[in-house]
mmCIF file of N, CA and C in Angstrom:
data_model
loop_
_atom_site.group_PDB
_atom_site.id
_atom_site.type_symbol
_atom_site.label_atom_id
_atom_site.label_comp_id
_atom_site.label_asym_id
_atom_site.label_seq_id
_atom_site.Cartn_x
_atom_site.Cartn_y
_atom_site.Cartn_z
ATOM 1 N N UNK A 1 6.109 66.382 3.406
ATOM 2 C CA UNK A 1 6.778 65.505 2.494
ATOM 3 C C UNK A 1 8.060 66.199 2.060
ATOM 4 N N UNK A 2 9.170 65.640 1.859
ATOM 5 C CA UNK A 2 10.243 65.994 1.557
ATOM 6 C C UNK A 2 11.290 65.409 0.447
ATOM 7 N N UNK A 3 11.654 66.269 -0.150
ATOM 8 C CA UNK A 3 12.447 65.463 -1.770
ATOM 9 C C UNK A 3 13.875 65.697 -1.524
ATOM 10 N N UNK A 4 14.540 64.247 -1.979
ATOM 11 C CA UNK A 4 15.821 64.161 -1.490
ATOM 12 C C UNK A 4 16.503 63.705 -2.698
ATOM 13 N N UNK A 5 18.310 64.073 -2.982
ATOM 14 C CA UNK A 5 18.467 62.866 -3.995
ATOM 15 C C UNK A 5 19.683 62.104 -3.142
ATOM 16 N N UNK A 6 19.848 61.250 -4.081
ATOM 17 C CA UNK A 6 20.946 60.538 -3.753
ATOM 18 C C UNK A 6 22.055 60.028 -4.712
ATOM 19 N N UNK A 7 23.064 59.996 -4.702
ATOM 20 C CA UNK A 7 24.286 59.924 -5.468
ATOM 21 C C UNK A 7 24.440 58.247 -5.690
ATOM 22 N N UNK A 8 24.408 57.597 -6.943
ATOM 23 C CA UNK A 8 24.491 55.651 -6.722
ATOM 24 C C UNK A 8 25.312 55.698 -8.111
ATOM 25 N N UNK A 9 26.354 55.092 -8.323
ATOM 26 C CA UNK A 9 27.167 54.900 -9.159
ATOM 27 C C UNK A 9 27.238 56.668 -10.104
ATOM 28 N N UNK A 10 27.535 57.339 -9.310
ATOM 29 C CA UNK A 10 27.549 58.700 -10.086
ATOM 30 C C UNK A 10 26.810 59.292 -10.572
ATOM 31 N N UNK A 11 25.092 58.725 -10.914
ATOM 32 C CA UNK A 11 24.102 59.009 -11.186
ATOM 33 C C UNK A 11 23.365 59.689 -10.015
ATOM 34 N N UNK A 12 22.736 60.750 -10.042
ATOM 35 C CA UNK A 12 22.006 61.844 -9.022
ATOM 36 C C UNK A 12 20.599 61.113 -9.217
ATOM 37 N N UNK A 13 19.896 60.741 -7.951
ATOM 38 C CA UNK A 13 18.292 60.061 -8.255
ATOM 39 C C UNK A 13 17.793 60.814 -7.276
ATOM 40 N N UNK A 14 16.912 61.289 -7.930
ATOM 41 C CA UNK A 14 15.466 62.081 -6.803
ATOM 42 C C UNK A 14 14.670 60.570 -6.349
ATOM 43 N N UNK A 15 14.315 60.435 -5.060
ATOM 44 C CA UNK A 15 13.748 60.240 -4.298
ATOM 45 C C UNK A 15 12.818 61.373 -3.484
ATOM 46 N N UNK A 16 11.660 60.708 -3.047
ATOM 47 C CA UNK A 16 10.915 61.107 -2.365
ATOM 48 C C UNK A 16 10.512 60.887 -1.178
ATOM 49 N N UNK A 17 10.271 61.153 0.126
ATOM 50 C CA UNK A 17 9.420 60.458 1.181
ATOM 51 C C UNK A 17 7.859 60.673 0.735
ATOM 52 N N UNK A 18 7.615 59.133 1.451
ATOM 53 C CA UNK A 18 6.021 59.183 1.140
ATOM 54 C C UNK A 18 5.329 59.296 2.446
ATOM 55 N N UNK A 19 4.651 59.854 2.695
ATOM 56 C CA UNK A 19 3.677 60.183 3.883
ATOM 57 C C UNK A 19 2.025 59.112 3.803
ATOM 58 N N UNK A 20 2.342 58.463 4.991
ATOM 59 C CA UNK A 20 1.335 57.390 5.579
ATOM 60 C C UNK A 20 0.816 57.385 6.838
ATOM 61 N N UNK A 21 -0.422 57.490 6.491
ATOM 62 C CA UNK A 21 -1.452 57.684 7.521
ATOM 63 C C UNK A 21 -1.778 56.215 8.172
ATOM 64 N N UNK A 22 -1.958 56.122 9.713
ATOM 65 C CA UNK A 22 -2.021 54.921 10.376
ATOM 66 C C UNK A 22 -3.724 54.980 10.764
ATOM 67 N N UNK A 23 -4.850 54.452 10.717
ATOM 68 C CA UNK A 23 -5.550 54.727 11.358
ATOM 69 C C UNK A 23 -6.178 52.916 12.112
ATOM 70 N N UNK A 24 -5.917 52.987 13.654
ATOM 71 C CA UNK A 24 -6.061 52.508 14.402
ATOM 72 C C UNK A 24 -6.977 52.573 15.007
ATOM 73 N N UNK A 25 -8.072 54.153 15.112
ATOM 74 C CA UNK A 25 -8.959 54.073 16.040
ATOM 75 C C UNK A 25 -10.296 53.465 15.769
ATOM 76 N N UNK A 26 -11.050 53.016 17.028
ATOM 77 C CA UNK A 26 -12.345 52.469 16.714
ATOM 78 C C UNK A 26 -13.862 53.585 15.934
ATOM 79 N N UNK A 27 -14.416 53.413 15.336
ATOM 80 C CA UNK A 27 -15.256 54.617 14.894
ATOM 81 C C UNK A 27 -16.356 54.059 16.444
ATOM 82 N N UNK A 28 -16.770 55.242 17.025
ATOM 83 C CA UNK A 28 -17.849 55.364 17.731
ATOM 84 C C UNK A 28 -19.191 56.047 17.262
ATOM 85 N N UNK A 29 -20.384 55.043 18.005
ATOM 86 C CA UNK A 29 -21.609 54.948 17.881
ATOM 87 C C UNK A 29 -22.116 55.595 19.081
ATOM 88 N N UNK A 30 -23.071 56.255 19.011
ATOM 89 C CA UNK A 30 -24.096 56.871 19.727
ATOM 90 C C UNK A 30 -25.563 56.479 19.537
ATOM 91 N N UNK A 31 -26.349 56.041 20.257
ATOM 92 C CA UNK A 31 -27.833 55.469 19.870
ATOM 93 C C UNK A 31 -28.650 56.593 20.221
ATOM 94 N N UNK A 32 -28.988 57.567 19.510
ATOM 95 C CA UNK A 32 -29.970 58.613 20.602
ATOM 96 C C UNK A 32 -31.408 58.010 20.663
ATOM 97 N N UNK A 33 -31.932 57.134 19.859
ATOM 98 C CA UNK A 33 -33.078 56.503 19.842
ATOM 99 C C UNK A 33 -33.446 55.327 18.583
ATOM 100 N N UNK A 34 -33.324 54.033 19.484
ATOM 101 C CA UNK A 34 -34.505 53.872 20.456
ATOM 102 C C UNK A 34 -33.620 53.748 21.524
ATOM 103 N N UNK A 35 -34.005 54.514 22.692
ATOM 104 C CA UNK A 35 -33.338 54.301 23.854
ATOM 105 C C UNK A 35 -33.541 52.753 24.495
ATOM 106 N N UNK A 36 -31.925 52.403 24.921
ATOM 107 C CA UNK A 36 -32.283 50.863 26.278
ATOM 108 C C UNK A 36 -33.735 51.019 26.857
ATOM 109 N N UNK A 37 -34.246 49.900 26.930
ATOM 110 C CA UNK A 37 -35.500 49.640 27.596
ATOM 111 C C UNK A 37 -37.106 50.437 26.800
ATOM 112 N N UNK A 38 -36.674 51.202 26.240
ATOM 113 C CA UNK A 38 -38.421 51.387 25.167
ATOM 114 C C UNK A 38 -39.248 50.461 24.936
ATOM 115 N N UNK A 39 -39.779 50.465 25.100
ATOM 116 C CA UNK A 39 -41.339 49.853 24.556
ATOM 117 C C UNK A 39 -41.731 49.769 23.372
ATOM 118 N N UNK A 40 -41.650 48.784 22.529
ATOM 119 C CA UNK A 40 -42.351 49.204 20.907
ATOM 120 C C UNK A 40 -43.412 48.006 20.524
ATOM 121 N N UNK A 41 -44.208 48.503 19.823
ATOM 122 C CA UNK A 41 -45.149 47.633 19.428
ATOM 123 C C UNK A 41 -44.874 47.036 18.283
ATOM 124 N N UNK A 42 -46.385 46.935 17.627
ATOM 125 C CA UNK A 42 -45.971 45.556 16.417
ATOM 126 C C UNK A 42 -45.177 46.831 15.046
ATOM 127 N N UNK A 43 -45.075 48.104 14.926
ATOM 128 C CA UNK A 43 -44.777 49.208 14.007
ATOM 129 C C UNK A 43 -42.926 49.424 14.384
ATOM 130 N N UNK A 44 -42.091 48.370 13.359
ATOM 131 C CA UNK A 44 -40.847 48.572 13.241
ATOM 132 C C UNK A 44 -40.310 50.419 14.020
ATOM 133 N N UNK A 45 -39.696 50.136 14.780
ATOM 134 C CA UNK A 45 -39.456 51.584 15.905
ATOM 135 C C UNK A 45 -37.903 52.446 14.455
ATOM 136 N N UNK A 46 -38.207 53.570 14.465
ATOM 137 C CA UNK A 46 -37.035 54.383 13.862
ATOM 138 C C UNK A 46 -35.408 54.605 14.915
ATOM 139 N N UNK A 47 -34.561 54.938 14.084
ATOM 140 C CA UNK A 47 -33.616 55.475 14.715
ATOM 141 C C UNK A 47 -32.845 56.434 14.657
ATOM 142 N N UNK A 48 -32.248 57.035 15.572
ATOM 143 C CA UNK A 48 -31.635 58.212 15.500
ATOM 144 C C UNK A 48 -29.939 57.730 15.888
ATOM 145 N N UNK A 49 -28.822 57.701 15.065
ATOM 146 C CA UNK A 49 -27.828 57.536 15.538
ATOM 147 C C UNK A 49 -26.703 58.546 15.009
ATOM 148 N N UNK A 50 -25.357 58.394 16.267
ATOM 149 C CA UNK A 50 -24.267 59.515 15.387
ATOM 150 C C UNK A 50 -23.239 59.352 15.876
ATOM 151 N N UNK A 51 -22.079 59.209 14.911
ATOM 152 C CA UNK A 51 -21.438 58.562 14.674
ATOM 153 C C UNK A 51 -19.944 59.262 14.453
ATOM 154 N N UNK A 52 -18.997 58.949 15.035
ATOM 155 C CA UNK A 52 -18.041 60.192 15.368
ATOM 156 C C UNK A 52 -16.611 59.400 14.816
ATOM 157 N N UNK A 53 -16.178 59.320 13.325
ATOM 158 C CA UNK A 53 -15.339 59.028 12.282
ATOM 159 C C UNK A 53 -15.303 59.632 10.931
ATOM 160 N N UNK A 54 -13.925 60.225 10.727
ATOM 161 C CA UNK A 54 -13.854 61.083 9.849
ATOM 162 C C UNK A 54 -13.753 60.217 8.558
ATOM 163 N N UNK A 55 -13.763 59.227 8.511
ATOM 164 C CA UNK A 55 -13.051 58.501 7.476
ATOM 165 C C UNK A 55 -14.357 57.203 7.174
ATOM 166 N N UNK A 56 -15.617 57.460 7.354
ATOM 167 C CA UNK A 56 -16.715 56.653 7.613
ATOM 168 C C UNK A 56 -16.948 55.522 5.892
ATOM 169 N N UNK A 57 -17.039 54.772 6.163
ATOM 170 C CA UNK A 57 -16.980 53.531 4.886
ATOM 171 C C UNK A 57 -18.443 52.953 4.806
ATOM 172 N N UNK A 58 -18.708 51.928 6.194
ATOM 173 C CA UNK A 58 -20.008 51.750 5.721
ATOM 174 C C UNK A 58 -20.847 51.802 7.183
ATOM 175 N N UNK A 59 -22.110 51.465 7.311
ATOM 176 C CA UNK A 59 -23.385 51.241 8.534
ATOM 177 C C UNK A 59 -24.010 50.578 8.508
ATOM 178 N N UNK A 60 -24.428 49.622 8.839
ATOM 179 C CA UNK A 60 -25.404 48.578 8.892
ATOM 180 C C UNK A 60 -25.743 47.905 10.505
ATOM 181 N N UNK A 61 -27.204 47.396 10.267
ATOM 182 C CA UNK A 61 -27.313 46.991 12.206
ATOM 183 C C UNK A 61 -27.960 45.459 11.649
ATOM 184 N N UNK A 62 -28.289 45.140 13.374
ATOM 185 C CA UNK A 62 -28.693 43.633 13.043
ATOM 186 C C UNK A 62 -29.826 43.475 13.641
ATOM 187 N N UNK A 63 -30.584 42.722 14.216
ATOM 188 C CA UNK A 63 -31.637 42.188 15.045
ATOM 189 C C UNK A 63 -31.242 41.206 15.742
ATOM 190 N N UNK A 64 -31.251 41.061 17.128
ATOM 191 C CA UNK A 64 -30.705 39.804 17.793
ATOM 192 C C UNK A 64 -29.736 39.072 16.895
ATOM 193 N N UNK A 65 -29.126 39.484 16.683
ATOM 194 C CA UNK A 65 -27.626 38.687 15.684
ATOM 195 C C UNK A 65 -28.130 38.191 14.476
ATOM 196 N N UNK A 66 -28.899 38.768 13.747
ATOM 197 C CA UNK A 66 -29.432 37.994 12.741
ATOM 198 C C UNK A 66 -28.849 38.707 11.492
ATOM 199 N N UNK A 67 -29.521 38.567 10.264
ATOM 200 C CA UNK A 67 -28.581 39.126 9.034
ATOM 201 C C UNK A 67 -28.475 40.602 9.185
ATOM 202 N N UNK A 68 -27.258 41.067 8.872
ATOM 203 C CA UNK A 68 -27.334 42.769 8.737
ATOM 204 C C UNK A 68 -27.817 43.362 7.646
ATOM 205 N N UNK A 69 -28.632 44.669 7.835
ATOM 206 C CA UNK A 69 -29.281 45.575 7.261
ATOM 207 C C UNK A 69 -28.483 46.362 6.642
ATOM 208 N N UNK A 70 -27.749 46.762 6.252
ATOM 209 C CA UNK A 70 -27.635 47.939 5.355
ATOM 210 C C UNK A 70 -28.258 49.232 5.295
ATOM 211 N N UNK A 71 -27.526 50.793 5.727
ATOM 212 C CA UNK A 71 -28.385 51.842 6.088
ATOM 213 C C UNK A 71 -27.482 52.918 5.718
ATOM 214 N N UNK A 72 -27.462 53.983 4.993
ATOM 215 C CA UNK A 72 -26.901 55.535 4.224
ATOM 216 C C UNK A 72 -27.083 56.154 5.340
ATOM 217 N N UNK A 73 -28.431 56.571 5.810
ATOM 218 C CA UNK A 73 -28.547 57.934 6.571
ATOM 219 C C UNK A 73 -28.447 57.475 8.211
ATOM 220 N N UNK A 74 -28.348 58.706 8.889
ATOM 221 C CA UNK A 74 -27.966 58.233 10.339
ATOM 222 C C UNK A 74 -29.345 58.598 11.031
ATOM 223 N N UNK A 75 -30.249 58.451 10.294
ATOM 224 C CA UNK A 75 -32.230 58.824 10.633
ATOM 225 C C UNK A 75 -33.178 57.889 10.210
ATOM 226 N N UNK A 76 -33.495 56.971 10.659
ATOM 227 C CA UNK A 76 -34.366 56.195 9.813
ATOM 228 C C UNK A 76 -35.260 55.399 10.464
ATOM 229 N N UNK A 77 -35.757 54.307 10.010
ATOM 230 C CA UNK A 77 -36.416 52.647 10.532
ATOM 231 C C UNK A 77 -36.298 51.543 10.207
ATOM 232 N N UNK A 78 -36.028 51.136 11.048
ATOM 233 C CA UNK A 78 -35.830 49.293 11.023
ATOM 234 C C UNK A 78 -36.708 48.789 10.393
ATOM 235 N N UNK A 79 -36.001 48.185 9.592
ATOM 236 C CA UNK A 79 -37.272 47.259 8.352
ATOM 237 C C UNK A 79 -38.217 46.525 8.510
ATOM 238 N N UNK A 80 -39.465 46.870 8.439
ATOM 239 C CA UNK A 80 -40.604 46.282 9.098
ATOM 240 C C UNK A 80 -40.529 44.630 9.012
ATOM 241 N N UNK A 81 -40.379 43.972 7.759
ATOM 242 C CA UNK A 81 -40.361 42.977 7.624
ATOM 243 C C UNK A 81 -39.266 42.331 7.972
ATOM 244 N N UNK A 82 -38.169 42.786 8.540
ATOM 245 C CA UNK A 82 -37.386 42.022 9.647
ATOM 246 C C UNK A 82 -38.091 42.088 10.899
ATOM 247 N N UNK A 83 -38.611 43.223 11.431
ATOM 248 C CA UNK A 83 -39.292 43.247 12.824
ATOM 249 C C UNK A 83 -40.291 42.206 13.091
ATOM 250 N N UNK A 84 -40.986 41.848 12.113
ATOM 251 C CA UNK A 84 -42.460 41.566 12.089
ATOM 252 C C UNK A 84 -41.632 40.138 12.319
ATOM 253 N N UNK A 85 -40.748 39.726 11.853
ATOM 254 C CA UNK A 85 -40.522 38.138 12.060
ATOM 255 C C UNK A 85 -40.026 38.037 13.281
ATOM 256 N N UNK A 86 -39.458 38.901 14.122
ATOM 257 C CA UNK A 86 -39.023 38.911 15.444
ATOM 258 C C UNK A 86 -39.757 38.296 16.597
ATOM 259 N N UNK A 87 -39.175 37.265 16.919
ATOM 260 C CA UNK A 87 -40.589 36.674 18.563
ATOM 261 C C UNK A 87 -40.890 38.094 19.326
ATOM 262 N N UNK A 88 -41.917 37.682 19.798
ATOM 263 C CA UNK A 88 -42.197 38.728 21.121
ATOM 264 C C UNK A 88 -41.094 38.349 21.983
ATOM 265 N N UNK A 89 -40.795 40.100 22.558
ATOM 266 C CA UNK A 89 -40.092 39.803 23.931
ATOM 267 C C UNK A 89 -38.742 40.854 23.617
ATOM 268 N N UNK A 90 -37.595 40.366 24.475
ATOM 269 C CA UNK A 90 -36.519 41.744 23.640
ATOM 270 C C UNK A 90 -35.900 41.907 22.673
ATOM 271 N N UNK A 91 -35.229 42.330 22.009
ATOM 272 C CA UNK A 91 -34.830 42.757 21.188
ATOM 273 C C UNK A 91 -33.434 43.814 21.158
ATOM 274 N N UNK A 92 -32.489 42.783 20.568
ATOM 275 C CA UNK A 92 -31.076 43.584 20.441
ATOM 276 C C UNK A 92 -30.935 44.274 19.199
ATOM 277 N N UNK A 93 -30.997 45.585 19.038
ATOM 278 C CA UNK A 93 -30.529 45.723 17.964
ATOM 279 C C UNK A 93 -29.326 46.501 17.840
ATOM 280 N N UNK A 94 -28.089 46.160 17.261
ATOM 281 C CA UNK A 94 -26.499 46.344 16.959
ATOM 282 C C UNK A 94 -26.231 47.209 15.990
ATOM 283 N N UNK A 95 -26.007 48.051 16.204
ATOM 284 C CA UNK A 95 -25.418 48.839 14.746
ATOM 285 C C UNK A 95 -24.064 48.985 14.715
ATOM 286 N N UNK A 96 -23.558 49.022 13.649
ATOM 287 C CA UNK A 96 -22.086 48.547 13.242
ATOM 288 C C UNK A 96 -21.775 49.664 12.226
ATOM 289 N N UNK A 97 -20.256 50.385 12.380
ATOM 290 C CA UNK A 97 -19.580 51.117 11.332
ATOM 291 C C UNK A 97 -18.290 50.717 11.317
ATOM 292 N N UNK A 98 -18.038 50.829 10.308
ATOM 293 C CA UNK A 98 -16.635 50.873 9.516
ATOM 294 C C UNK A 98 -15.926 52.002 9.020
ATOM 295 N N UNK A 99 -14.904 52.208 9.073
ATOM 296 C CA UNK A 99 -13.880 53.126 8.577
ATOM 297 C C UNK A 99 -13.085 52.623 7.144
ATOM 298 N N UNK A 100 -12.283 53.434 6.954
ATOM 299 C CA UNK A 100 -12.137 53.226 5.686
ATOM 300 C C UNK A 100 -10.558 52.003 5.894
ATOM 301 N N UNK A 101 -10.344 52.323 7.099
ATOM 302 C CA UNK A 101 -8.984 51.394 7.599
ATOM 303 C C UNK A 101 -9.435 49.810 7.686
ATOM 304 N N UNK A 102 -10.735 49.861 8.032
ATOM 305 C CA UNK A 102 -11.693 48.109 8.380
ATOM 306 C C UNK A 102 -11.447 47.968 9.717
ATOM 307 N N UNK A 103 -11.903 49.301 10.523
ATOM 308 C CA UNK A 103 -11.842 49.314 11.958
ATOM 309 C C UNK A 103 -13.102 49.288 11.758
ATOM 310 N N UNK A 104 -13.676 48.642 13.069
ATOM 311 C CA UNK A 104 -15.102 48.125 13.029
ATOM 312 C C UNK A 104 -15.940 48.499 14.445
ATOM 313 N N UNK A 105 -16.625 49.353 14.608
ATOM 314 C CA UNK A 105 -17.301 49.668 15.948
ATOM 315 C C UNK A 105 -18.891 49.345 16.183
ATOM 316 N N UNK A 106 -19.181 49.420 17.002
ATOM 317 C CA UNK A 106 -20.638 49.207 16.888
ATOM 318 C C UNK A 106 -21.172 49.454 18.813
ATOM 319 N N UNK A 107 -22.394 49.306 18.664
ATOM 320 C CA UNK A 107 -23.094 49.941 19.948
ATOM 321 C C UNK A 107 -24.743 49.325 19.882
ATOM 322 N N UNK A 108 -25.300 48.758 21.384
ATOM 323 C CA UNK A 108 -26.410 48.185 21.105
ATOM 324 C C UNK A 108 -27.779 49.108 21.909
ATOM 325 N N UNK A 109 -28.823 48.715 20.898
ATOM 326 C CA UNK A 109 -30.010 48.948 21.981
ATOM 327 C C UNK A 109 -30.719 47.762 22.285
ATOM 328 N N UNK A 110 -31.385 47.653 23.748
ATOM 329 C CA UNK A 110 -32.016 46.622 24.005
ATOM 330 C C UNK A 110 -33.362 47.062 24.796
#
């Protein structure tokens, strides 16, 4: 940052430059578990995810596109009582982060 003045009707004015950060990039997701293709029974499956943004805002995943969850830690389990309403058969589940810019990434297991 750098301080400058400038001379305007004979009056000396400090000015400043202001320094602005651009952030453009996507935050990336990593699923380490539940891996594509697992097997889970009727016991909501945990997850292991990680997540590579310095500037991290929020996390939340979905179930086959359905309402998003809301989640703090990058260790946990899928809420039983969303699972339990799930038909038999597959199952997408999306997890989604945000940055503090409202860049939006996300990554699926199926």
């Amino acid at each position: 940052m750098a301080t400058y003045f400038i001379e305007y009707e004979g009056i000396l004015h400090k000015n400043q430059d202001l320094e602005i950060m651009v952030d453009d990039i996507i935050p990336i997701i990593t699923i380490n578990i539940p891996q594509n293709s697992d097997v889970i029974g009727v016991t909501a499956p945990n997850f292991d995810i990680s997540i590579e943004e310095p500037n991290l805002n929020k996390t939340w995943y979905s179930l086959n596109s359905g309402a998003n969850t809301t989640f703090i830690r990058l260790t946990g389990s899928i809420n039983q009582a969303l699972w339990d309403a799930l038909p038999e058969g597959n199952v997408i589940i999306r997890f989604y982060v945000n940055d503090l810019a409202g860049n939006i990434g996300f990554a699926n297991s199926h």
